[in-house]
Amino acid sequence: DNAYLYSYIGYFDRTATTQDIDKLIALQQKENKTPFEKYICSGTIAPDINYYKDLKGTIAFRNNNLELAYETFSSMPKDFWDKNYEYKYYLNENPFTPKIIQKDKERKFDYRFNKADFIAKLIQLKKQNTAASNLQLAHAYFNVSYLGNSWMMVAYDWTSGESYIDYVYGDNSELEKTYQKGNYYGLTMAKMYYEKALKMSKNNNEKAMASLMIFECNYYGHYANIVSAEEEAKNPFKAGKELVNFYSIYKTTPTFKKYNCPLLASFIN
C-alpha cells in the first residue's frame, strides 16, 4: 500500500537542491535511526531510493549539470522509467525530432527512453560541436520544453496551477520559468543551439531547418510571455529574418518543401 511516487517527492520537487536530496537519501538509508528520525520517516519516506535519485537527476538537468544528471541516472535500474510513475506514457517519442513540426500521423510512440542514455548523448553532441550536432541538441532542448514530447525529463506535471499536484503542493509555474535558463517555457537553450547550427552549417537543408525552428522558438517564446490581448497589441509578434530566409534563400530545400505551409507564409506578407 505504498503511496503514489510523487507524494514522496512533491514537496522536494519544489524546494530542494541536489544537496538536499543527498541528505534525504542518507536519511532513508540510515540503519540506526534515532527515535525522532524514525518518527519523521514513518509513512513519509520513499520505499524506493530511486524515487529520490530520479528527482536529483532531474534537478541537475534543470540546472544544466549534465555530468551530475548522467551520474545519478546511471546509478538507477535501466527499467525504472518503464515501471514507475507516468514515464512510459510521456517519455515514449524520439527526443531528437522536433514535435512542433511533426504531423500527427508521423508521430510514433514506441521510443524506448532511458534518461541516462539521453543525457549521455547530449554530452557527446556538445563535445562534437558541429552544425549537425548542434541541430540535434536544439531539437532535444525543444523537446524537453513545455511544448516538446519529452517534457517529463524536466517536470513531473504539465498543467501548472490547475492540477491536483499543484493544488496539493502549490503552483509551480514561477519555478518552472527558471528551468534551464528559461528553456522550459521560453525555449532559450533550443534557440541558442539552432542559432549555432545556422551559423556553423554549410548545408542549406540544415540551414533551412535551423531557420524554421528559430522562428518557432521566437513565436512560442514570445507568446509564453504575453498574458493579455492588450499587451499583445502593444508588443506584436514579428517573424524575423529567419522565416524570410526560409521562404527565399532556402525555398528549394527538401526541408522547405516538407514544412512550407500557408500559415507560415502569412507571417511574412
Phi, psi and omega in degrees: 000041178292144178292166179301141185313313187292338179295338178275336187242352188305313180298316183290329177302326184267341189234340193271155167260173177296328178293323176299319181294324175301318179293323179294318177297318179298321178293318180298324184270351181297127185279314183259072181289146174289164177305321180292319178296321177298321181295311184287340180269347186295109179079358183243340182276139182296136179288338182245118182299337182290341173301316182285325178295319179298319178294318179300314179296323179294316178297318178300318179294320176301327182269008180064024175267081186294325182296314179292322178299315180296314180302318182289310181296327180293338181275002183257157176301140183295337181262011182303318186280353173272335191248353187232154174051219183248016188304313186293343179270342183237342173250071186221018177232159179297117183281359182253015172237117187295120183301324191296336180253005177277141171279154183305321182289343179275340185285134179240136187247039182239019181284129179274104188263123174237120186299321180296316180296321179297313180296320179301320179292322177299316179298317179296316181296321178296321179293324181294316177048053173248173177300316182294318181291323178291328176293319177293320176299317180299315177301316182298315181288332171296317185285340175269003174278175178304330184270353188268184180265358183232033183299339181286359168290337188244327186228161180255351182211146190256341188248072185301137176081352184234351187262170176299319181301315180289329177297321182281315189256354180101150178300129186252006189296325180294321177292321180299329179297338182269348184302131177048051176055037176092008184289330187301316177255326188262355176059032185295316181285323176302312180298320180301315181287326174297320179294321176297317180297317180298318182290322186275333189287145172247009183252119185295332179290320174296318180297322179297315179296314180298318180296314179300317184284332172296318175302314181299318179296317179297317183296306183285329175295324178296311185284344174292337182253002178261127185246353181208159177296325179296317179293321178297322179295325179283332185227067184293152179288136176240131189296318180093168186291334183299318180288324175300315178296322179301322182268000179234288184299322189252019187287352178261000183280155175301325179297317178297316183296329181280322189249359176298136177206157182302326181296319177293317182300328182297338181286341184252003180269000000 
